[in-house]
Amino acid sequence: MSGKKKEKGVVLSQKMIAPDIYDMWISTSLAMEALPGQFVGVYPHNESKLLPRPISICEVDDKKNALRLVYRIAGEGTKEFASWQPGQEVFLLGVLGNGFPVKEAEGKKVVLMGGGIGIPPMLQLAKALSKAETNVTIVSGYRDAQLFLKEDLERYGKLYIATEDGSVGTKGNVLTVMEKEQIKADVIMACGPMPMLRAIKNYAEEHEIIAYISLEERMACGVGACLGCVCKTTHKDTHSHVNNARICTDGPVFDAREVEI
Ligand SMILES: Cc1cc2nc3c(=O)[nH]c(=O)nc-3n(C[C@H](O)[C@H](O)[C@H](O)COP(=O)(O)OP(=O)(O)OC[C@H]3O[C@@H](n4cnc5c(N)ncnc54)[C@H](O)[C@@H]3O)c2cc1C
Ligand code: FES
């Protein structure tokens, strides 16, 4: 069970790894409890923006007690994060949400699918699965040749690349790669934009594969209090008796069969 503490951290390094995409390591005690697929809330210092911005755990360094966050500048909050320099004190809420069910995948043929800014959480997941000696294939979907995290991902599994413009790898998306390369999976674990996740849910149902998808929806409180992140589920919640789940606390990772997206 994850805690929900506001913790102080210190920026260790920060660099741009693709246009508008930043790679930041933060030293924080939250690193000790972070699981693949979980996220932290990063507080902007600008006080007009009080809510923490949810960012997935990209990698954990156990020795340095540090978390790696890879994020795209989307608005004011993330623009401010990109200006932070090493030594900057920061506040994080976390760790939040449920991660991917690594134990369930052990010993199976697992395909990780990341699309765009959904690629970062696949890194810590691939690392955890490869430690568990699971057969890991990774399929990453990018817009164009501005790739990021490629060498990092290659360390933990066989990596296939799709680009929308066909400049690198297969022209198309992660599912185009699955068909073209005839990749077989027992379990799919995925994060990316909603149309991609919807297509993966359908693909998994057609092929009778179990798929876990991370819904990186818009969030507010991040701790289950505001209902700003609900999604429709196929089962009734035992507590509220409605077909809803809060992505921030019940997710962001769901069995694709259990959510209507
Ligand atoms: C569980 C979770 C994990 C996430 N992990 C990452 C990550 O690892 N890396 C990363 O770059 N981003 C991630 N995001 C998205 C990130 O939280 C938003 O991009 C960020 O909150 C935007 O804040 P901002 O202040 O910069 O922009 P805002 O000013 O708040 O918004 C700017 C623009 O971004 C859009 N936006 C805001 N929130 C989201 C969202 N959740 N999804 C899509 N569009 C949004 C708004 O509609 C607006 O157009 C994650 C989101 C969730 C819910
Ligand atoms: S963001 Fe408030 S309940 Fe999920």
Short mmCIF file of C-alpha atoms and ligand atoms in Angstrom, two decimals:
data_model
loop_
_atom_site.label_atom_id
_atom_site.label_comp_id
_atom_site.label_asym_id
_atom_site.label_seq_id
_atom_site.Cartn_x
_atom_site.Cartn_y
_atom_site.Cartn_z
CA MET A 1 0.00 0.00 0.00
CA SER A 2 1.48 3.37 -0.97
CA GLY A 3 1.68 6.33 1.41
CA LYS A 4 0.68 9.87 0.51
CA LYS A 5 3.32 12.06 2.04
CA LYS A 6 4.48 15.49 1.00
CA GLU A 7 8.21 15.02 0.95
CA LYS A 8 11.11 17.31 0.29
CA GLY A 9 13.52 16.35 -2.49
CA VAL A 10 16.56 17.84 -4.19
CA VAL A 11 17.17 18.00 -7.94
CA LEU A 12 20.33 16.03 -8.78
CA SER A 13 20.38 16.61 -12.53
CA GLN A 14 18.22 17.89 -15.32
CA LYS A 15 18.65 17.77 -19.10
CA MET A 16 16.61 18.07 -22.27
CA ILE A 17 16.55 14.72 -24.11
CA ALA A 18 14.25 15.63 -27.04
CA PRO A 19 12.45 18.84 -28.00
CA ASP A 20 10.35 19.86 -24.95
CA ILE A 21 11.14 16.57 -23.16
CA TYR A 22 13.16 16.72 -19.95
CA ASP A 23 14.92 14.11 -17.87
CA MET A 24 15.25 14.96 -14.16
CA TRP A 25 16.71 12.95 -11.27
CA ILE A 26 15.48 13.92 -7.80
CA SER A 27 16.97 12.67 -4.56
CA THR A 28 14.04 11.71 -2.27
CA SER A 29 13.17 9.13 0.36
CA LEU A 30 10.11 8.28 -1.79
CA ALA A 31 12.49 6.33 -4.04
CA MET A 32 12.55 3.55 -1.42
CA GLU A 33 8.86 2.75 -1.92
CA ALA A 34 8.30 3.56 -5.61
CA LEU A 35 6.96 0.74 -7.80
CA PRO A 36 6.76 0.64 -11.62
CA GLY A 37 3.61 2.36 -12.87
CA GLN A 38 3.17 4.51 -9.76
CA PHE A 39 3.54 8.27 -9.93
CA VAL A 40 4.39 11.28 -7.78
CA GLY A 41 2.76 14.69 -7.56
CA VAL A 42 5.32 17.41 -8.26
CA TYR A 43 4.52 20.80 -6.73
CA PRO A 44 5.22 23.90 -8.82
CA HIS A 45 6.79 26.68 -6.70
CA ASN A 46 4.52 29.22 -8.36
CA GLU A 47 1.87 29.62 -5.67
CA SER A 48 -0.91 30.35 -8.16
CA LYS A 49 -0.54 26.70 -9.17
CA LEU A 50 -1.18 24.86 -5.94
CA LEU A 51 -1.97 21.40 -7.21
CA PRO A 52 0.85 18.96 -7.71
CA ARG A 53 1.33 17.74 -11.29
CA PRO A 54 1.24 13.94 -11.67
CA ILE A 55 4.42 12.52 -13.24
CA SER A 56 5.17 8.80 -13.57
CA ILE A 57 8.15 7.11 -12.06
CA CYS A 58 10.52 6.51 -14.96
CA GLU A 59 13.38 4.93 -13.02
CA VAL A 60 14.50 4.33 -9.45
CA ASP A 61 18.11 4.44 -8.26
CA ASP A 62 18.15 2.44 -4.99
CA LYS A 63 21.75 3.34 -4.19
CA LYS A 64 21.32 7.10 -4.56
CA ASN A 65 17.75 7.07 -3.24
CA ALA A 66 16.65 8.95 -6.31
CA LEU A 67 13.74 9.03 -8.73
CA ARG A 68 13.98 9.76 -12.43
CA LEU A 69 11.11 11.71 -13.99
CA VAL A 70 10.85 12.22 -17.74
CA TYR A 71 8.25 14.76 -18.74
CA ARG A 72 7.01 16.89 -21.62
CA ILE A 73 6.38 20.60 -21.24
CA ALA A 74 2.57 20.84 -21.46
CA GLY A 75 1.82 24.10 -19.62
CA GLU A 76 2.99 26.42 -16.86
CA GLY A 77 3.74 23.74 -14.25
CA THR A 78 5.97 21.55 -16.40
CA LYS A 79 7.57 24.66 -17.92
CA GLU A 80 8.62 25.67 -14.41
CA PHE A 81 10.00 22.15 -13.69
CA ALA A 82 12.22 22.45 -16.78
CA SER A 83 13.87 25.54 -15.29
CA TRP A 84 14.98 23.74 -12.11
CA GLN A 85 18.72 23.35 -11.67
CA PRO A 86 20.72 20.79 -9.64
CA GLY A 87 20.52 21.65 -5.93
CA GLN A 88 16.96 23.04 -6.22
CA GLU A 89 14.71 21.97 -3.33
CA VAL A 90 11.39 20.52 -4.49
CA PHE A 91 8.25 19.05 -2.91
CA LEU A 92 6.70 15.79 -4.01
CA LEU A 93 3.49 14.03 -3.03
CA GLY A 94 3.73 10.30 -3.11
CA VAL A 95 4.09 7.73 -3.99
CA LEU A 96 0.66 7.62 -5.63
CA GLY A 97 -1.54 5.05 -7.36
CA ASN A 98 -1.12 1.35 -7.97
CA GLY A 99 1.62 0.11 -10.21
CA PHE A 100 1.73 -2.65 -12.82
CA PRO A 101 1.30 -6.19 -11.43
CA VAL A 102 4.91 -7.31 -11.92
CA LYS A 103 4.41 -10.55 -9.97
CA GLU A 104 1.62 -11.68 -12.28
CA ALA A 105 3.83 -11.26 -15.30
CA GLU A 106 6.79 -13.23 -13.97
CA GLY A 107 7.80 -16.11 -16.19
CA LYS A 108 5.39 -15.04 -18.95
CA LYS A 109 6.00 -13.46 -22.34
CA VAL A 110 5.38 -9.81 -21.63
CA VAL A 111 5.12 -7.02 -24.18
CA LEU A 112 5.46 -3.47 -22.88
CA MET A 113 3.94 -0.76 -25.05
CA GLY A 114 4.68 2.92 -24.55
CA GLY A 115 3.36 5.73 -26.69
CA GLY A 116 4.88 9.23 -26.59
CA ILE A 117 5.06 10.53 -23.05
CA GLY A 118 3.67 7.14 -21.94
CA ILE A 119 7.10 5.64 -22.66
CA PRO A 120 8.88 6.76 -19.43
CA PRO A 121 7.05 4.42 -16.97
CA MET A 122 7.98 1.46 -19.22
CA LEU A 123 11.63 1.84 -18.21
CA GLN A 124 11.32 0.99 -14.50
CA LEU A 125 8.79 -1.70 -15.43
CA ALA A 126 11.22 -3.30 -17.91
CA LYS A 127 13.97 -3.11 -15.29
CA ALA A 128 11.82 -4.82 -12.63
CA LEU A 129 10.63 -7.53 -15.04
CA SER A 130 14.10 -8.26 -16.35
CA LYS A 131 15.30 -8.75 -12.73
CA ALA A 132 12.50 -11.29 -12.38
CA GLU A 133 13.90 -13.07 -15.46
CA THR A 134 10.77 -12.48 -17.46
CA ASN A 135 10.88 -12.47 -21.27
CA VAL A 136 10.45 -8.74 -22.05
CA THR A 137 9.71 -7.22 -25.44
CA ILE A 138 9.25 -3.46 -25.62
CA VAL A 139 7.42 -1.58 -28.36
CA SER A 140 7.78 2.20 -28.28
CA GLY A 141 5.73 4.54 -30.42
CA TYR A 142 7.13 7.98 -31.25
CA ARG A 143 5.86 10.79 -33.43
CA ASP A 144 9.11 11.12 -35.43
CA ALA A 145 12.88 10.56 -35.26
CA GLN A 146 13.22 12.57 -32.02
CA LEU A 147 13.55 9.40 -29.93
CA PHE A 148 14.13 9.38 -26.18
CA LEU A 149 14.99 6.62 -23.65
CA LYS A 150 15.90 4.26 -26.54
CA GLU A 151 19.30 3.13 -25.17
CA ASP A 152 17.87 2.86 -21.63
CA LEU A 153 15.04 0.57 -22.76
CA GLU A 154 17.33 -1.58 -24.92
CA ARG A 155 19.18 -2.60 -21.75
CA TYR A 156 16.15 -4.49 -20.45
CA GLY A 157 14.52 -6.16 -23.43
CA LYS A 158 14.21 -6.47 -27.20
CA LEU A 159 13.08 -3.04 -28.40
CA TYR A 160 10.96 -2.34 -31.48
CA ILE A 161 10.22 1.20 -32.61
CA ALA A 162 7.25 2.65 -34.46
CA THR A 163 7.13 6.23 -35.72
CA GLU A 164 4.07 7.98 -37.08
CA ASP A 165 6.07 9.47 -39.96
CA GLY A 166 8.05 6.28 -40.66
CA SER A 167 11.43 8.02 -40.12
CA VAL A 168 12.63 5.26 -37.72
CA GLY A 169 11.48 1.66 -37.36
CA THR A 170 8.01 0.71 -38.53
CA LYS A 171 5.72 3.39 -39.95
CA GLY A 172 2.59 3.36 -37.83
CA ASN A 173 1.89 2.62 -34.20
CA VAL A 174 2.72 -0.02 -31.59
CA LEU A 175 0.05 -2.38 -32.93
CA THR A 176 1.40 -2.07 -36.48
CA VAL A 177 4.68 -3.41 -35.06
CA MET A 178 2.91 -6.31 -33.32
CA GLU A 179 1.36 -7.43 -36.62
CA LYS A 180 4.41 -6.77 -38.80
CA GLU A 181 6.88 -8.53 -36.50
CA GLN A 182 4.40 -11.27 -35.52
CA ILE A 183 5.06 -10.60 -31.83
CA LYS A 184 3.23 -12.93 -29.48
CA ALA A 185 2.31 -11.93 -25.93
CA ASP A 186 0.81 -13.57 -22.85
CA VAL A 187 0.51 -10.20 -21.13
CA ILE A 188 0.57 -6.62 -22.43
CA MET A 189 1.40 -3.66 -20.19
CA ALA A 190 0.89 -0.24 -21.73
CA CYS A 191 0.86 3.49 -21.20
CA GLY A 192 0.13 6.19 -23.76
CA PRO A 193 -2.58 8.37 -25.25
CA MET A 194 -6.21 7.24 -24.92
CA PRO A 195 -6.71 6.24 -28.60
CA MET A 196 -3.68 3.94 -28.31
CA LEU A 197 -4.97 2.40 -25.07
CA ARG A 198 -8.42 1.92 -26.60
CA ALA A 199 -6.85 0.11 -29.59
CA ILE A 200 -4.77 -2.07 -27.23
CA LYS A 201 -7.86 -2.97 -25.19
CA ASN A 202 -9.61 -4.12 -28.40
CA TYR A 203 -6.50 -5.94 -29.67
CA ALA A 204 -6.11 -7.78 -26.34
CA GLU A 205 -9.77 -8.81 -26.31
CA GLU A 206 -9.58 -10.09 -29.91
CA HIS A 207 -6.39 -12.05 -29.23
CA GLU A 208 -7.42 -13.18 -25.71
CA ILE A 209 -4.40 -11.56 -24.11
CA ILE A 210 -4.45 -9.97 -20.66
CA ALA A 211 -3.65 -6.26 -20.90
CA TYR A 212 -2.89 -3.80 -18.14
CA ILE A 213 -3.20 -0.17 -19.20
CA SER A 214 -2.17 2.98 -17.36
CA LEU A 215 -4.74 5.76 -17.76
CA GLU A 216 -2.84 9.02 -17.41
CA GLU A 217 -6.00 11.11 -17.24
CA ARG A 218 -6.26 14.65 -16.05
CA MET A 219 -6.05 14.80 -12.24
CA ALA A 220 -6.54 17.31 -9.50
CA CYS A 221 -6.03 16.20 -5.87
CA GLY A 222 -4.31 12.93 -6.80
CA VAL A 223 -5.40 11.27 -3.55
CA GLY A 224 -8.99 10.19 -4.15
CA ALA A 225 -10.76 13.18 -2.62
CA CYS A 226 -12.14 15.31 -5.49
CA LEU A 227 -13.50 12.71 -7.98
CA GLY A 228 -11.91 14.75 -10.74
CA CYS A 229 -10.49 11.63 -12.39
CA VAL A 230 -13.24 9.02 -12.44
CA CYS A 231 -13.60 6.52 -15.27
CA LYS A 232 -16.37 4.02 -16.02
CA THR A 233 -15.80 0.44 -14.97
CA THR A 234 -17.53 -2.81 -15.86
CA HIS A 235 -17.91 -3.73 -12.16
CA LYS A 236 -19.61 -1.80 -9.39
CA ASP A 237 -17.33 -0.33 -6.75
CA THR A 238 -17.99 -2.30 -3.53
CA HIS A 239 -17.85 0.88 -1.46
CA SER A 240 -19.84 3.41 -3.56
CA HIS A 241 -21.96 0.83 -5.51
CA VAL A 242 -21.46 2.72 -8.79
CA ASN A 243 -19.63 1.71 -11.98
CA ASN A 244 -16.83 4.19 -11.37
CA ALA A 245 -13.19 4.08 -10.37
CA ARG A 246 -10.88 6.88 -9.36
CA ILE A 247 -7.87 6.75 -11.64
CA CYS A 248 -5.59 8.36 -9.05
CA THR A 249 -6.19 5.80 -6.31
CA ASP A 250 -7.77 2.73 -7.95
CA GLY A 251 -5.40 3.14 -10.93
CA PRO A 252 -3.74 4.54 -12.91
CA VAL A 253 -3.11 0.90 -13.94
CA PHE A 254 -6.22 -1.18 -14.71
CA ASP A 255 -6.94 -4.56 -16.24
CA ALA A 256 -8.21 -3.37 -19.65
CA ARG A 257 -11.26 -5.63 -19.39
CA GLU A 258 -12.44 -3.75 -16.31
CA VAL A 259 -12.59 -0.20 -17.69
CA GLU A 260 -14.74 1.42 -20.35
CA ILE A 261 -12.59 3.82 -22.30
C1 LIG B 1 -0.86 9.31 -13.53
C2 LIG B 1 -0.25 10.33 -14.49
C3 LIG B 1 1.06 10.19 -14.85
C4 LIG B 1 1.64 11.12 -15.73
N1 LIG B 1 2.93 10.94 -16.05
C5 LIG B 1 3.53 11.83 -16.88
C6 LIG B 1 4.91 11.67 -17.22
O1 LIG B 1 5.60 10.74 -16.78
N2 LIG B 1 5.46 12.59 -18.04
C7 LIG B 1 4.70 13.64 -18.54
O2 LIG B 1 5.24 14.46 -19.31
N3 LIG B 1 3.41 13.82 -18.24
C8 LIG B 1 2.80 12.93 -17.41
N4 LIG B 1 1.49 13.12 -17.10
C9 LIG B 1 0.78 14.31 -17.63
C10 LIG B 1 1.15 15.53 -16.76
O3 LIG B 1 0.66 15.34 -15.47
C11 LIG B 1 0.57 16.82 -17.36
O4 LIG B 1 1.19 17.07 -18.60
C12 LIG B 1 0.86 17.99 -16.41
O5 LIG B 1 0.07 17.86 -15.25
C13 LIG B 1 0.55 19.30 -17.09
O6 LIG B 1 0.76 20.32 -16.13
P1 LIG B 1 1.12 21.81 -16.57
O7 LIG B 1 0.96 22.69 -15.39
O8 LIG B 1 2.43 21.87 -17.26
O9 LIG B 1 0.05 22.10 -17.65
P2 LIG B 1 -1.42 22.66 -17.47
O10 LIG B 1 -1.35 24.14 -17.57
O11 LIG B 1 -2.08 22.07 -16.26
O12 LIG B 1 -2.06 22.06 -18.76
C14 LIG B 1 -1.45 22.34 -20.05
C15 LIG B 1 -2.05 21.48 -21.12
O13 LIG B 1 -1.86 20.09 -20.81
C16 LIG B 1 -3.10 19.41 -20.75
N5 LIG B 1 -3.03 18.43 -19.64
C17 LIG B 1 -3.03 18.69 -18.32
N6 LIG B 1 -3.00 17.55 -17.62
C18 LIG B 1 -2.95 16.53 -18.51
C19 LIG B 1 -2.92 15.11 -18.42
N7 LIG B 1 -2.96 14.46 -17.27
N8 LIG B 1 -2.87 14.40 -19.57
C20 LIG B 1 -2.87 15.01 -20.76
N9 LIG B 1 -2.92 16.34 -20.91
C21 LIG B 1 -2.96 17.10 -19.81
C22 LIG B 1 -4.13 20.46 -20.51
O14 LIG B 1 -5.38 20.12 -21.09
C23 LIG B 1 -3.56 21.66 -21.22
O15 LIG B 1 -3.87 21.64 -22.59
C24 LIG B 1 0.88 12.20 -16.24
C25 LIG B 1 -0.44 12.35 -15.85
C26 LIG B 1 -1.01 11.42 -15.00
C27 LIG B 1 -2.42 11.60 -14.57
S1 FES B 2 -7.68 13.40 -8.75
FE1 FES B 2 -8.99 13.80 -7.06
S2 FES B 2 -10.06 11.92 -6.87
FE2 FES B 2 -8.59 11.49 -8.38
#
